[in-house]
Amino acid sequence: MSRKKSVKAIKKADIILIAILAGVLSGFALLSAGRQMPAEGKSAAQVEITLEGETRLYPLDQDTQFTLTTSSGGENTVVIKDGEVRVTEADCPDRICVTMGAISRTGQTIVCMPHQLVIRIKGKDQEIDGVAQ
Amino acid sequence: MRDRKVQKMVTAALFTGAAILFGYVETLLPIPLPVPGMKLGLANIAVLAVLYTAGPGMAAAVDLVRILVNGLMFTGLYGFLFSLAGGAVSLLIMILLYKCGRFGVTGVSAAGALAHQAGQILVAVPLLGSEAVLALLPVLGALAVGTGIVTGLTAAGLIRHLPTDGKV
């Protein structure tokens, strides 16, 4: 047996570190919340769907429903209804996209990492907003 | 000399096996988590244990082999790329904080868990062709810090019962 070296489970520095991490994350959260705004004049707002690097646009004010299929056969069902977008069904392992619920504000996103899918609401003020590609 | 080499190999193999198993068991447990897809990061318990008992080199080796084997057996190419990015960033941060010596297992684990999440999200930006994924960071990051604290405390409990020279 070797000598016992004391391994501290938790030190004062840990608490400070965790507090800093929490602070930085809250800052990020505020920042991304600040970017979102009600999609005013919803006629101008568009739903930008990026699937495996390819982007398509749909109007937010036209109710529709369709299923996206990835090159590997994965499926996500997207529903645009009453100015809201949601993923209602998906066969990805984690189904984060489904639990993210509906989005309706400019800058909000739904992401399905396994299927390389990003759904985002773009407003007409996109350029001014500066959420540049 | 030869015995030491063999011993090192056996230790590495043992911990790698444990890390892979932890990761696998986690996918089987129906633990109710607030966000599906969120993981407890149990495999990091094994990685932390190696880091504290056998040092950074062994920890890096164990984690990389774990990610490779997981990729081959369960997660596929994209999953592999995600976990490789997460694993590499997380390892780097954990080794730095460990070397620095001021932090306990919990701090190292929490920072490592966050780094893992951040690494995955950063690699997702080019893979998904959209920087919109960054918006996930606050929520997933906060959850990662939380689970990192839990796995850190668990790992600390384990490490206390292991000899510190990597001999199991």
mmCIF file of C-alpha atoms in Angstrom:
data_model
loop_
_atom_site.group_PDB
_atom_site.id
_atom_site.type_symbol
_atom_site.label_atom_id
_atom_site.label_comp_id
_atom_site.label_asym_id
_atom_site.label_seq_id
_atom_site.Cartn_x
_atom_site.Cartn_y
_atom_site.Cartn_z
ATOM 1 C CA MET A 1 0.000 0.000 0.000
ATOM 2 C CA SER A 2 1.161 3.469 -0.725
ATOM 3 C CA ARG A 3 1.172 6.512 1.455
ATOM 4 C CA LYS A 4 -2.146 8.246 1.963
ATOM 5 C CA LYS A 5 -2.281 11.515 0.142
ATOM 6 C CA SER A 6 -5.192 13.629 1.181
ATOM 7 C CA VAL A 7 -7.497 14.283 -1.712
ATOM 8 C CA LYS A 8 -9.928 17.025 -0.870
ATOM 9 C CA ALA A 9 -13.416 16.529 -2.210
ATOM 10 C CA ILE A 10 -14.211 20.185 -2.075
ATOM 11 C CA LYS A 11 -12.129 23.247 -1.338
ATOM 12 C CA LYS A 12 -12.907 26.909 -0.945
ATOM 13 C CA ALA A 13 -11.461 27.547 -4.404
ATOM 14 C CA ASP A 14 -14.008 25.096 -5.825
ATOM 15 C CA ILE A 15 -16.915 27.122 -4.516
ATOM 16 C CA ILE A 16 -15.435 30.298 -5.988
ATOM 17 C CA LEU A 17 -14.795 28.515 -9.296
ATOM 18 C CA ILE A 18 -18.327 27.153 -9.475
ATOM 19 C CA ALA A 19 -19.756 30.574 -8.610
ATOM 20 C CA ILE A 20 -17.722 32.152 -11.427
ATOM 21 C CA LEU A 21 -18.867 29.477 -13.890
ATOM 22 C CA ALA A 22 -22.481 30.063 -12.857
ATOM 23 C CA GLY A 23 -21.987 33.798 -13.320
ATOM 24 C CA VAL A 24 -20.526 33.422 -16.800
ATOM 25 C CA LEU A 25 -23.367 31.100 -17.808
ATOM 26 C CA SER A 26 -25.997 33.520 -16.519
ATOM 27 C CA GLY A 27 -24.286 36.266 -18.512
ATOM 28 C CA PHE A 28 -24.543 34.112 -21.618
ATOM 29 C CA ALA A 29 -28.195 33.376 -20.861
ATOM 30 C CA LEU A 30 -28.998 37.084 -20.512
ATOM 31 C CA LEU A 31 -27.125 37.841 -23.694
ATOM 32 C CA SER A 32 -29.026 35.292 -25.754
ATOM 33 C CA ALA A 33 -32.334 36.300 -24.126
ATOM 34 C CA GLY A 34 -31.604 39.910 -25.060
ATOM 35 C CA ARG A 35 -31.351 38.874 -28.696
ATOM 36 C CA GLN A 36 -34.815 37.401 -28.725
ATOM 37 C CA MET A 37 -37.766 39.649 -29.328
ATOM 38 C CA PRO A 38 -41.382 39.085 -30.238
ATOM 39 C CA ALA A 39 -41.561 38.426 -33.954
ATOM 40 C CA GLU A 40 -43.382 41.677 -34.658
ATOM 41 C CA GLY A 41 -45.420 41.848 -37.806
ATOM 42 C CA LYS A 42 -45.318 38.085 -38.048
ATOM 43 C CA SER A 43 -45.937 38.321 -41.785
ATOM 44 C CA ALA A 44 -42.287 39.289 -42.121
ATOM 45 C CA ALA A 45 -40.901 36.609 -39.858
ATOM 46 C CA GLN A 46 -39.467 33.508 -41.455
ATOM 47 C CA VAL A 47 -38.559 30.096 -40.247
ATOM 48 C CA GLU A 48 -35.039 29.205 -41.253
ATOM 49 C CA ILE A 49 -34.430 25.473 -41.301
ATOM 50 C CA THR A 50 -30.869 24.253 -41.705
ATOM 51 C CA LEU A 51 -30.622 20.523 -42.254
ATOM 52 C CA GLU A 52 -27.134 19.077 -42.727
ATOM 53 C CA GLY A 53 -25.831 22.448 -43.859
ATOM 54 C CA GLU A 54 -28.646 23.177 -46.308
ATOM 55 C CA THR A 55 -30.907 26.062 -45.478
ATOM 56 C CA ARG A 56 -34.533 26.548 -46.439
ATOM 57 C CA LEU A 57 -36.954 29.281 -45.469
ATOM 58 C CA TYR A 58 -40.631 28.992 -44.582
ATOM 59 C CA PRO A 59 -43.054 31.785 -43.724
ATOM 60 C CA LEU A 60 -44.012 31.779 -40.045
ATOM 61 C CA ASP A 61 -47.586 32.859 -40.710
ATOM 62 C CA GLN A 62 -48.568 29.946 -42.922
ATOM 63 C CA ASP A 63 -49.649 26.882 -41.023
ATOM 64 C CA THR A 64 -47.990 23.782 -42.354
ATOM 65 C CA GLN A 65 -46.577 20.452 -41.297
ATOM 66 C CA PHE A 66 -43.831 18.385 -42.877
ATOM 67 C CA THR A 67 -41.291 15.735 -42.110
ATOM 68 C CA LEU A 68 -37.595 16.314 -42.672
ATOM 69 C CA THR A 69 -35.458 13.335 -43.546
ATOM 70 C CA THR A 70 -31.710 13.321 -43.052
ATOM 71 C CA SER A 71 -29.293 11.527 -45.379
ATOM 72 C CA SER A 72 -28.993 8.735 -42.821
ATOM 73 C CA GLY A 73 -32.768 8.299 -42.663
ATOM 74 C CA GLY A 74 -33.462 10.244 -39.477
ATOM 75 C CA GLU A 75 -36.798 12.010 -39.256
ATOM 76 C CA ASN A 76 -38.072 15.169 -37.600
ATOM 77 C CA THR A 77 -41.645 16.334 -37.984
ATOM 78 C CA VAL A 78 -41.919 20.110 -37.983
ATOM 79 C CA VAL A 79 -45.197 21.913 -37.377
ATOM 80 C CA ILE A 80 -45.716 25.612 -38.070
ATOM 81 C CA LYS A 81 -48.998 26.746 -36.547
ATOM 82 C CA ASP A 82 -50.384 30.012 -35.188
ATOM 83 C CA GLY A 83 -47.059 31.771 -35.546
ATOM 84 C CA GLU A 84 -45.230 29.071 -33.607
ATOM 85 C CA VAL A 85 -42.831 26.368 -34.707
ATOM 86 C CA ARG A 86 -42.276 23.098 -32.962
ATOM 87 C CA VAL A 87 -40.852 19.676 -33.609
ATOM 88 C CA THR A 88 -43.609 17.237 -32.756
ATOM 89 C CA GLU A 89 -41.886 13.991 -33.550
ATOM 90 C CA ALA A 90 -38.322 12.837 -33.994
ATOM 91 C CA ASP A 91 -36.477 9.559 -34.028
ATOM 92 C CA CYS A 92 -33.196 10.971 -32.742
ATOM 93 C CA PRO A 93 -31.843 9.332 -29.603
ATOM 94 C CA ASP A 94 -32.213 12.294 -27.256
ATOM 95 C CA ARG A 95 -35.323 14.055 -28.587
ATOM 96 C CA ILE A 96 -34.126 17.366 -27.195
ATOM 97 C CA CYS A 97 -35.731 19.028 -30.210
ATOM 98 C CA VAL A 98 -39.174 17.773 -29.203
ATOM 99 C CA THR A 99 -38.851 18.782 -25.564
ATOM 100 C CA MET A 100 -37.647 22.242 -26.520
ATOM 101 C CA GLY A 101 -41.276 22.960 -27.351
ATOM 102 C CA ALA A 102 -42.582 25.786 -29.485
ATOM 103 C CA ILE A 103 -40.653 28.871 -30.523
ATOM 104 C CA SER A 104 -42.219 32.074 -31.781
ATOM 105 C CA ARG A 105 -39.712 34.874 -31.189
ATOM 106 C CA THR A 106 -36.988 36.139 -33.462
ATOM 107 C CA GLY A 107 -33.668 34.570 -32.624
ATOM 108 C CA GLN A 108 -35.160 31.552 -30.854
ATOM 109 C CA THR A 109 -33.910 28.175 -31.985
ATOM 110 C CA ILE A 110 -34.693 24.504 -31.882
ATOM 111 C CA VAL A 111 -31.716 22.245 -32.359
ATOM 112 C CA CYS A 112 -31.473 18.545 -33.071
ATOM 113 C CA MET A 113 -27.783 17.766 -32.841
ATOM 114 C CA PRO A 114 -27.888 14.104 -33.944
ATOM 115 C CA HIS A 115 -29.702 15.062 -37.151
ATOM 116 C CA GLN A 116 -27.721 18.245 -37.742
ATOM 117 C CA LEU A 117 -30.903 20.239 -37.736
ATOM 118 C CA VAL A 118 -31.294 23.842 -36.656
ATOM 119 C CA ILE A 119 -34.598 25.665 -36.790
ATOM 120 C CA ARG A 120 -34.463 29.394 -36.207
ATOM 121 C CA ILE A 121 -36.893 32.261 -36.463
ATOM 122 C CA LYS A 122 -35.630 35.152 -38.498
ATOM 123 C CA GLY A 123 -37.284 38.551 -38.374
ATOM 124 C CA LYS A 124 -37.264 41.296 -40.944
ATOM 125 C CA ASP A 125 -34.967 43.203 -38.628
ATOM 126 C CA GLN A 126 -32.375 40.498 -39.055
ATOM 127 C CA GLU A 127 -29.754 42.815 -40.526
ATOM 128 C CA ILE A 128 -30.179 45.504 -37.886
ATOM 129 C CA ASP A 129 -30.225 42.847 -35.219
ATOM 130 C CA GLY A 130 -26.730 41.905 -36.225
ATOM 131 C CA VAL A 131 -27.164 38.187 -35.655
ATOM 132 C CA ALA A 132 -24.955 37.723 -38.678
ATOM 133 C CA GLN A 133 -23.925 34.452 -40.198
ATOM 134 C CA MET B 1 10.959 -2.848 -14.639
ATOM 135 C CA ARG B 2 8.854 -5.188 -16.682
ATOM 136 C CA ASP B 3 6.497 -5.756 -13.814
ATOM 137 C CA ARG B 4 5.846 -2.049 -13.497
ATOM 138 C CA LYS B 5 5.043 -1.811 -17.153
ATOM 139 C CA VAL B 6 2.625 -4.692 -16.939
ATOM 140 C CA GLN B 7 1.082 -3.210 -13.844
ATOM 141 C CA LYS B 8 0.560 0.111 -15.604
ATOM 142 C CA MET B 9 -1.050 -1.614 -18.537
ATOM 143 C CA VAL B 10 -3.367 -3.598 -16.321
ATOM 144 C CA THR B 11 -4.322 -0.489 -14.363
ATOM 145 C CA ALA B 12 -5.038 1.427 -17.555
ATOM 146 C CA ALA B 13 -7.094 -1.427 -18.968
ATOM 147 C CA LEU B 14 -9.070 -1.772 -15.753
ATOM 148 C CA PHE B 15 -9.939 1.899 -15.561
ATOM 149 C CA THR B 16 -10.736 2.101 -19.256
ATOM 150 C CA GLY B 17 -13.086 -0.831 -18.858
ATOM 151 C CA ALA B 18 -14.719 0.839 -15.868
ATOM 152 C CA ALA B 19 -15.080 4.132 -17.762
ATOM 153 C CA ILE B 20 -16.703 2.429 -20.752
ATOM 154 C CA LEU B 21 -18.995 0.478 -18.487
ATOM 155 C CA PHE B 22 -20.042 3.582 -16.527
ATOM 156 C CA GLY B 23 -20.896 5.316 -19.780
ATOM 157 C CA TYR B 24 -22.864 2.299 -20.976
ATOM 158 C CA VAL B 25 -24.734 1.700 -17.742
ATOM 159 C CA GLU B 26 -25.784 5.322 -17.816
ATOM 160 C CA THR B 27 -27.596 4.816 -21.099
ATOM 161 C CA LEU B 28 -29.502 1.885 -19.581
ATOM 162 C CA LEU B 29 -30.624 3.578 -16.371
ATOM 163 C CA PRO B 30 -34.002 5.210 -16.716
ATOM 164 C CA ILE B 31 -33.066 8.059 -14.399
ATOM 165 C CA PRO B 32 -35.602 10.834 -14.698
ATOM 166 C CA LEU B 33 -33.566 13.834 -15.789
ATOM 167 C CA PRO B 34 -35.030 17.267 -16.454
ATOM 168 C CA VAL B 35 -33.795 17.229 -20.040
ATOM 169 C CA PRO B 36 -33.701 14.096 -22.155
ATOM 170 C CA GLY B 37 -30.288 13.631 -23.703
ATOM 171 C CA MET B 38 -28.692 15.175 -20.672
ATOM 172 C CA LYS B 39 -26.208 12.801 -19.155
ATOM 173 C CA LEU B 40 -24.905 12.367 -15.664
ATOM 174 C CA GLY B 41 -21.389 11.879 -16.957
ATOM 175 C CA LEU B 42 -20.698 8.838 -14.831
ATOM 176 C CA ALA B 43 -17.731 7.914 -17.016
ATOM 177 C CA ASN B 44 -16.012 10.995 -15.697
ATOM 178 C CA ILE B 45 -15.907 9.362 -12.267
ATOM 179 C CA ALA B 46 -13.489 6.797 -13.644
ATOM 180 C CA VAL B 47 -11.464 9.441 -15.483
ATOM 181 C CA LEU B 48 -11.196 11.547 -12.313
ATOM 182 C CA ALA B 49 -10.143 8.511 -10.327
ATOM 183 C CA VAL B 50 -7.317 7.795 -12.791
ATOM 184 C CA LEU B 51 -6.288 11.439 -12.838
ATOM 185 C CA TYR B 52 -5.917 11.520 -9.070
ATOM 186 C CA THR B 53 -4.338 8.121 -8.651
ATOM 187 C CA ALA B 54 -2.195 7.613 -11.759
ATOM 188 C CA GLY B 55 -1.737 11.099 -13.156
ATOM 189 C CA PRO B 56 -2.693 13.129 -16.220
ATOM 190 C CA GLY B 57 -1.022 10.932 -18.857
ATOM 191 C CA MET B 58 -2.927 7.851 -17.819
ATOM 192 C CA ALA B 59 -6.157 9.836 -17.490
ATOM 193 C CA ALA B 60 -5.812 11.144 -21.037
ATOM 194 C CA ALA B 61 -5.072 7.657 -22.372
ATOM 195 C CA VAL B 62 -8.033 6.112 -20.550
ATOM 196 C CA ASP B 63 -10.438 8.819 -21.685
ATOM 197 C CA LEU B 64 -9.354 8.738 -25.327
ATOM 198 C CA VAL B 65 -9.612 4.960 -25.545
ATOM 199 C CA ARG B 66 -13.008 5.160 -23.874
ATOM 200 C CA ILE B 67 -14.243 7.667 -26.448
ATOM 201 C CA LEU B 68 -12.863 5.597 -29.322
ATOM 202 C CA VAL B 69 -14.447 2.363 -28.098
ATOM 203 C CA ASN B 70 -17.761 4.105 -27.358
ATOM 204 C CA GLY B 71 -17.706 5.583 -30.836
ATOM 205 C CA LEU B 72 -17.073 2.199 -32.428
ATOM 206 C CA MET B 73 -19.660 0.370 -30.374
ATOM 207 C CA PHE B 74 -22.490 2.789 -29.726
ATOM 208 C CA THR B 75 -22.466 6.340 -30.929
ATOM 209 C CA GLY B 76 -21.331 6.352 -34.561
ATOM 210 C CA LEU B 77 -19.282 8.985 -36.361
ATOM 211 C CA TYR B 78 -21.071 12.162 -35.301
ATOM 212 C CA GLY B 79 -21.435 10.990 -31.760
ATOM 213 C CA PHE B 80 -17.741 10.155 -31.826
ATOM 214 C CA LEU B 81 -16.778 13.613 -33.086
ATOM 215 C CA PHE B 82 -18.942 15.256 -30.441
ATOM 216 C CA SER B 83 -17.546 13.220 -27.598
ATOM 217 C CA LEU B 84 -13.992 13.569 -28.866
ATOM 218 C CA ALA B 85 -14.288 17.356 -28.898
ATOM 219 C CA GLY B 86 -15.962 17.385 -25.510
ATOM 220 C CA GLY B 87 -13.537 14.857 -24.063
ATOM 221 C CA ALA B 88 -10.429 16.657 -25.287
ATOM 222 C CA VAL B 89 -11.470 20.078 -23.966
ATOM 223 C CA SER B 90 -12.673 18.593 -20.723
ATOM 224 C CA LEU B 91 -9.451 16.627 -20.209
ATOM 225 C CA LEU B 92 -7.344 19.704 -20.858
ATOM 226 C CA ILE B 93 -9.268 21.818 -18.345
ATOM 227 C CA MET B 94 -9.326 19.086 -15.710
ATOM 228 C CA ILE B 95 -5.596 18.408 -16.033
ATOM 229 C CA LEU B 96 -4.793 22.124 -15.792
ATOM 230 C CA LEU B 97 -6.948 22.602 -12.702
ATOM 231 C CA TYR B 98 -5.584 19.411 -11.161
ATOM 232 C CA LYS B 99 -1.995 20.498 -11.778
ATOM 233 C CA CYS B 100 -2.715 23.916 -10.370
ATOM 234 C CA GLY B 101 -3.428 22.165 -7.075
ATOM 235 C CA ARG B 102 -5.777 24.722 -5.605
ATOM 236 C CA PHE B 103 -8.948 22.919 -6.459
ATOM 237 C CA GLY B 104 -10.653 19.885 -5.001
ATOM 238 C CA VAL B 105 -12.144 17.033 -6.988
ATOM 239 C CA THR B 106 -15.527 18.757 -7.135
ATOM 240 C CA GLY B 107 -14.207 21.930 -8.750
ATOM 241 C CA VAL B 108 -12.131 19.977 -11.255
ATOM 242 C CA SER B 109 -15.136 17.827 -12.092
ATOM 243 C CA ALA B 110 -17.598 20.718 -12.451
ATOM 244 C CA ALA B 111 -15.255 22.703 -14.688
ATOM 245 C CA GLY B 112 -14.497 19.573 -16.695
ATOM 246 C CA ALA B 113 -18.181 18.817 -17.191
ATOM 247 C CA LEU B 114 -18.846 22.359 -18.384
ATOM 248 C CA ALA B 115 -15.825 22.214 -20.685
ATOM 249 C CA HIS B 116 -17.181 18.948 -22.095
ATOM 250 C CA GLN B 117 -20.493 20.561 -22.918
ATOM 251 C CA ALA B 118 -18.862 23.702 -24.319
ATOM 252 C CA GLY B 119 -16.536 21.621 -26.508
ATOM 253 C CA GLN B 120 -19.462 19.671 -27.908
ATOM 254 C CA ILE B 121 -21.437 22.797 -28.661
ATOM 255 C CA LEU B 122 -18.440 24.470 -30.299
ATOM 256 C CA VAL B 123 -17.881 21.496 -32.595
ATOM 257 C CA ALA B 124 -21.604 21.503 -33.356
ATOM 258 C CA VAL B 125 -21.364 24.982 -34.888
ATOM 259 C CA PRO B 126 -19.403 23.888 -37.995
ATOM 260 C CA LEU B 127 -21.090 20.460 -38.102
ATOM 261 C CA LEU B 128 -24.583 21.913 -38.116
ATOM 262 C CA GLY B 129 -23.604 24.917 -40.174
ATOM 263 C CA SER B 130 -25.251 27.301 -37.763
ATOM 264 C CA GLU B 131 -24.036 29.291 -34.812
ATOM 265 C CA ALA B 132 -27.530 29.127 -33.360
ATOM 266 C CA VAL B 133 -26.511 26.109 -31.279
ATOM 267 C CA LEU B 134 -24.600 28.444 -29.024
ATOM 268 C CA ALA B 135 -27.931 29.448 -27.538
ATOM 269 C CA LEU B 136 -28.047 26.007 -25.880
ATOM 270 C CA LEU B 137 -24.922 26.684 -23.865
ATOM 271 C CA PRO B 138 -26.438 28.425 -20.815
ATOM 272 C CA VAL B 139 -29.018 25.729 -20.096
ATOM 273 C CA LEU B 140 -26.889 22.698 -20.941
ATOM 274 C CA GLY B 141 -23.875 24.337 -19.289
ATOM 275 C CA ALA B 142 -25.715 24.942 -16.034
ATOM 276 C CA LEU B 143 -26.919 21.330 -16.031
ATOM 277 C CA ALA B 144 -23.360 20.182 -16.720
ATOM 278 C CA VAL B 145 -21.998 22.136 -13.750
ATOM 279 C CA GLY B 146 -24.684 20.554 -11.569
ATOM 280 C CA THR B 147 -23.980 16.997 -12.669
ATOM 281 C CA GLY B 148 -20.243 17.740 -12.522
ATOM 282 C CA ILE B 149 -20.562 18.595 -8.833
ATOM 283 C CA VAL B 150 -22.403 15.326 -8.169
ATOM 284 C CA THR B 151 -19.924 13.150 -10.080
ATOM 285 C CA GLY B 152 -17.045 15.079 -8.479
ATOM 286 C CA LEU B 153 -18.267 14.319 -4.974
ATOM 287 C CA THR B 154 -18.793 10.689 -5.958
ATOM 288 C CA ALA B 155 -15.313 10.463 -7.473
ATOM 289 C CA ALA B 156 -13.780 12.018 -4.351
ATOM 290 C CA GLY B 157 -15.413 9.302 -2.273
ATOM 291 C CA LEU B 158 -13.958 6.667 -4.580
ATOM 292 C CA ILE B 159 -10.484 8.194 -4.757
ATOM 293 C CA ARG B 160 -10.193 8.175 -0.990
ATOM 294 C CA HIS B 161 -10.298 4.387 -1.106
ATOM 295 C CA LEU B 162 -7.718 3.979 -3.870
ATOM 296 C CA PRO B 163 -3.947 3.946 -3.456
ATOM 297 C CA THR B 164 -2.366 7.007 -5.018
ATOM 298 C CA ASP B 165 0.349 5.409 -7.126
ATOM 299 C CA GLY B 166 -1.942 3.816 -9.653
ATOM 300 C CA LYS B 167 -1.528 0.339 -8.185
ATOM 301 C CA VAL B 168 -4.878 -1.238 -7.763
#
